[in-house]
Short mmCIF file of C-alpha atoms in Angstrom, two decimals:
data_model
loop_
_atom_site.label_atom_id
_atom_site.label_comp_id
_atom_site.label_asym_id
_atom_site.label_seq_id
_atom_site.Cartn_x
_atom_site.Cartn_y
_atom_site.Cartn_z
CA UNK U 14 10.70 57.21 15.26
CA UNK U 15 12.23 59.96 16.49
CA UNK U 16 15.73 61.75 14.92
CA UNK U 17 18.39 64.24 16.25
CA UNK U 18 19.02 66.23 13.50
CA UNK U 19 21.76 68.05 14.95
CA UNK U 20 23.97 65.58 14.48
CA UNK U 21 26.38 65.99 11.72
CA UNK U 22 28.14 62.36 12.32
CA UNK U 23 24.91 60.23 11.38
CA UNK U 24 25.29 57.36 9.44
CA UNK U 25 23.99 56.44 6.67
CA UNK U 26 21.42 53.97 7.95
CA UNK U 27 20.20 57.23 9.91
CA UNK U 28 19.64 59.05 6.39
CA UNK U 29 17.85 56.34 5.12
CA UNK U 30 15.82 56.12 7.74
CA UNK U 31 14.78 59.37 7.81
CA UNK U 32 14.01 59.56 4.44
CA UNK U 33 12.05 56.42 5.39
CA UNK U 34 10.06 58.37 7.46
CA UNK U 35 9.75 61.54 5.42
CA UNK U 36 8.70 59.18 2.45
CA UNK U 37 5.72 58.06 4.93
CA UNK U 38 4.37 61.01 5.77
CA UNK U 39 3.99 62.12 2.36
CA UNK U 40 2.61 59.12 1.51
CA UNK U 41 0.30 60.29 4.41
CA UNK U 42 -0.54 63.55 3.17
CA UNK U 43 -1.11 61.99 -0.33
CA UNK U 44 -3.65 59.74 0.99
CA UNK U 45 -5.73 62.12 2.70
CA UNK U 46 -5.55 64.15 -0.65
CA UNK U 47 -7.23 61.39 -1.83
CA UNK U 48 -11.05 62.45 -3.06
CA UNK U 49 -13.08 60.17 -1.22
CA UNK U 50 -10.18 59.34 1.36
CA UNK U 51 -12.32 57.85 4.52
CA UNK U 52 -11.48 58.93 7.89
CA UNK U 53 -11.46 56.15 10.78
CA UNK U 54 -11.61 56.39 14.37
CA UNK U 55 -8.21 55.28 14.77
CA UNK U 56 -6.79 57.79 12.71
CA UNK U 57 -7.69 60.69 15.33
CA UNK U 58 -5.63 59.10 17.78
CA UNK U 59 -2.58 58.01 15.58
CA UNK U 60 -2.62 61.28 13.78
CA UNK U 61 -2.55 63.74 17.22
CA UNK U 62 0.42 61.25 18.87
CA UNK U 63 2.07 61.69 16.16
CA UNK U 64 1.70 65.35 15.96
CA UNK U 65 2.49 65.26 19.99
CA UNK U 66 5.32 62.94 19.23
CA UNK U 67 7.16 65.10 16.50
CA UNK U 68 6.06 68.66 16.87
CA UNK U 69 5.93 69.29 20.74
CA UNK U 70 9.68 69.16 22.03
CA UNK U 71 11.87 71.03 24.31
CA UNK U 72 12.77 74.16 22.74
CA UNK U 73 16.15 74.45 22.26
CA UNK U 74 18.32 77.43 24.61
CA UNK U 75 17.97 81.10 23.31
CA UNK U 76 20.74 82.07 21.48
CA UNK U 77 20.04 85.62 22.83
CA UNK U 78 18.12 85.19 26.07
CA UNK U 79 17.58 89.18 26.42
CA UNK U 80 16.08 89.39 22.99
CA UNK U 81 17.94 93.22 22.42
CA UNK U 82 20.88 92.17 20.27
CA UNK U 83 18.64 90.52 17.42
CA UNK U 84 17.74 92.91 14.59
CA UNK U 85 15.23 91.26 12.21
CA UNK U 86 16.25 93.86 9.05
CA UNK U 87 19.82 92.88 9.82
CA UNK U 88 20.59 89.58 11.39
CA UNK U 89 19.74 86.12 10.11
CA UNK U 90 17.11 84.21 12.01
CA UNK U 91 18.22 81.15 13.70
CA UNK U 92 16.36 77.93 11.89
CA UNK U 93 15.32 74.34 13.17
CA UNK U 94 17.70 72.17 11.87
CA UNK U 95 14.62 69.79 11.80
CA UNK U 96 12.35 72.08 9.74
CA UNK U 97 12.23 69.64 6.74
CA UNK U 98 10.82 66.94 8.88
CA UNK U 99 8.62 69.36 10.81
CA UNK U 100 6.97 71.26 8.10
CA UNK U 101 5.76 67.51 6.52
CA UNK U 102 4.04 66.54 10.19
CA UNK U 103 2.65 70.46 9.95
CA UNK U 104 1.13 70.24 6.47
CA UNK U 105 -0.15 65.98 7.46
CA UNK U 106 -1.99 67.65 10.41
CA UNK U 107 -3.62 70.60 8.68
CA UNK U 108 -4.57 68.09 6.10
CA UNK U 109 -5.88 66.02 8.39
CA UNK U 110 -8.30 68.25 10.34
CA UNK U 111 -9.09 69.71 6.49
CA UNK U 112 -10.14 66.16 5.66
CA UNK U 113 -14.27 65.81 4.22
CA UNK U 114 -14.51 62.96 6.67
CA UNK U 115 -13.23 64.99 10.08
CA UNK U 116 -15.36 65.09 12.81
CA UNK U 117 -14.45 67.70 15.46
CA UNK U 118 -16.35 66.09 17.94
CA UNK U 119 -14.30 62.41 17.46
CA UNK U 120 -11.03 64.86 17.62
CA UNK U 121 -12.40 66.50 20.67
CA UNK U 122 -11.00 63.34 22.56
CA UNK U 123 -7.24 63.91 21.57
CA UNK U 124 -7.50 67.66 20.24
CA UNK U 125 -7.90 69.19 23.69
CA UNK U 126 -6.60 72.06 26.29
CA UNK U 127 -3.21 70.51 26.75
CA UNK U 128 -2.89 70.17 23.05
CA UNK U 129 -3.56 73.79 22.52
CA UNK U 130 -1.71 75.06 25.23
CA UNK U 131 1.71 73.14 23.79
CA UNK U 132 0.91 74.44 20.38
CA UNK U 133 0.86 78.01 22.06
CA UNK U 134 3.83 77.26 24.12
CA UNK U 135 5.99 76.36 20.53
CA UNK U 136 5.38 80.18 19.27
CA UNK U 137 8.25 80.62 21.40
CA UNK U 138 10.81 79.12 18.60
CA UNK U 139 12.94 81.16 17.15
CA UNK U 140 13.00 79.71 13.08
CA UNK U 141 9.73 82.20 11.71
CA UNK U 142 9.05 79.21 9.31
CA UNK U 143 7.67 77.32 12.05
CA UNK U 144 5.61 80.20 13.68
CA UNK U 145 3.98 80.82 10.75
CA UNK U 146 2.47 76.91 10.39
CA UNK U 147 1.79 77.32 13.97
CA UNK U 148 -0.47 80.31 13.36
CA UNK U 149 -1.97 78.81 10.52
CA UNK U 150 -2.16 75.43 12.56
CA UNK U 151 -3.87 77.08 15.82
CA UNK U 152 -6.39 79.39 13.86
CA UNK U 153 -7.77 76.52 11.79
CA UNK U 154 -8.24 74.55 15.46
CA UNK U 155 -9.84 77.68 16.43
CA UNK U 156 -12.43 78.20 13.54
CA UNK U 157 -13.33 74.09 14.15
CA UNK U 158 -13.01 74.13 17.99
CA UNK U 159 -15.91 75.83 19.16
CA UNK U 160 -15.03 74.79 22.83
CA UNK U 161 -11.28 75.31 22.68
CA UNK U 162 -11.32 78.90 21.76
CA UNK U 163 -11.66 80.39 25.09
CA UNK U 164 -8.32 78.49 25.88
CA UNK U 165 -7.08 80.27 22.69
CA UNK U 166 -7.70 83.42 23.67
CA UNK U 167 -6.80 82.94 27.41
CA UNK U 168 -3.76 81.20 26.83
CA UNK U 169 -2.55 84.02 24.33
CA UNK U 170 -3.77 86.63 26.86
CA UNK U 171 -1.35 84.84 29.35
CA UNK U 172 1.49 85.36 26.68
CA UNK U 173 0.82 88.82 26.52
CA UNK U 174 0.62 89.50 29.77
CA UNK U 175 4.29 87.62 30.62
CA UNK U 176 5.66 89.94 27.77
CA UNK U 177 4.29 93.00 28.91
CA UNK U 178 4.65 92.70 33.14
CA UNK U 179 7.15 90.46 33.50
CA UNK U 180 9.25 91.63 30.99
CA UNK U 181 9.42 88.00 29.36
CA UNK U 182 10.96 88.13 25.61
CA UNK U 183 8.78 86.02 23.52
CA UNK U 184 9.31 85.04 19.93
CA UNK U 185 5.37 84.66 19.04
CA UNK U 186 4.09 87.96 19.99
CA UNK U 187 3.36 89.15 16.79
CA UNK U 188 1.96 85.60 15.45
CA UNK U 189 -0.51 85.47 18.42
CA UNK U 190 -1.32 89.14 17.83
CA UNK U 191 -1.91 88.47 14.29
CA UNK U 192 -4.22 85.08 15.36
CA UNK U 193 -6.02 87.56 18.16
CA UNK U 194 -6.98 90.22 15.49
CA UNK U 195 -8.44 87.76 12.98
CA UNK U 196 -10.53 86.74 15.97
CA UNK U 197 -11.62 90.28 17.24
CA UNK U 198 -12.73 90.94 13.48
CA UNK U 199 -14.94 87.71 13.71
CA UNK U 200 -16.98 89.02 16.45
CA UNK U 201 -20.50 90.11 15.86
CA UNK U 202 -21.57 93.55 17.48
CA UNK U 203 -22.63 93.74 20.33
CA UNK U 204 -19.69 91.41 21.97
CA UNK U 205 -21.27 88.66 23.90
CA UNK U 206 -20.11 89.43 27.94
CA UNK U 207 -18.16 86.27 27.86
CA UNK U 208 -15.94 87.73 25.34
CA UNK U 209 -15.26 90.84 27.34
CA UNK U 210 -12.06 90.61 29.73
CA UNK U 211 -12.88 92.79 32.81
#
């Protein structure tokens, strides 16, 4: 189920429903908390469509669309109205992938490049709340991931790249940046040619 949580008119039956939902998700998260909690094959599917389902949305309109005007030692940042609800589905999925159980290669069937590359694509929100699960979210894919990290890096590299020659404001540089260099200190000298960007 799915919520707007712009809207200030919602009825009541819309609160209770989304504390319905909240309420399930932590039940989620307590579950897999569990000690011997027992991952299924279903549960790779449900958990990533529900991920898909709640985290990967539009984003909304900059507020600033030339990215000058906003001071970060002065102005406030603007924050999802949805952030409750979004930092639950966050901590459920890093949970999840954290579980004893996981198998990254049953994941590998819903855990893929178009996953990754709308993960990337959300370090473009604006709330810094949600850009730091994301880099949290994306490195832990990366350390389990063996064959989604050249995607990683590529798909960061294509961020940079918009930033720096197209002139493209980006809210997620410094996340990505900070994802990148946790990665460069990871690789073992000499740096395997396939690592090497000509």
């Amino acid at each position: 189920i799915l919520f707007d949580f712009l809207d200030e008119d919602e009825s009541l039956a819309t609160v209770r429903e989304k504390e319905f939902k909240r309420a399930t998700l932590v039940e989620l998260i307590d579950y897999m908390l569990q000690a011997p909690a027992h991952v299924t094959t279903d549960m790779y599917g449900a958990v990533v469509e529900m991920v898909t389902c709640n985290l990967f949305r539009p984003l909304p309109p900059r507020l600033n669309p030339e990215g000058l005007a906003y001071d970060p030692e002065e102005d406030e940042p603007i924050l999802e109205a949805a952030w409750p609800h979004l930092q639950i589905v966050y901590e459920l999925f890093l949970h999840f992938i954290d579980m004893p159980g996981f198998s990254t290669k049953a994941a590998m069937a819903y855990i893929d490049v178009p996953f990754v590359r709308q993960m990337i694509d959300l370090f473009d929100t604006e709330d810094p709340r949600e850009r730091d699960y994301l880099k949290t979210t994306l490195h832990r894919v990366y350390g389990k991931f063996l064959p989604l990290r050249p995607t990683v890096r590529s798909e960061a590299m294509a961020v940079f790249i918009a930033v720096a020659h197209e002139h493209h404001v980006h809210n997620g540089v410094a996340e990505l940046l900070e994802i990148l260099d946790s990665i460069v200190n990871g690789f073992a000298i000499p740096i395997k040619p396939v690592l090497c960007v000509d």
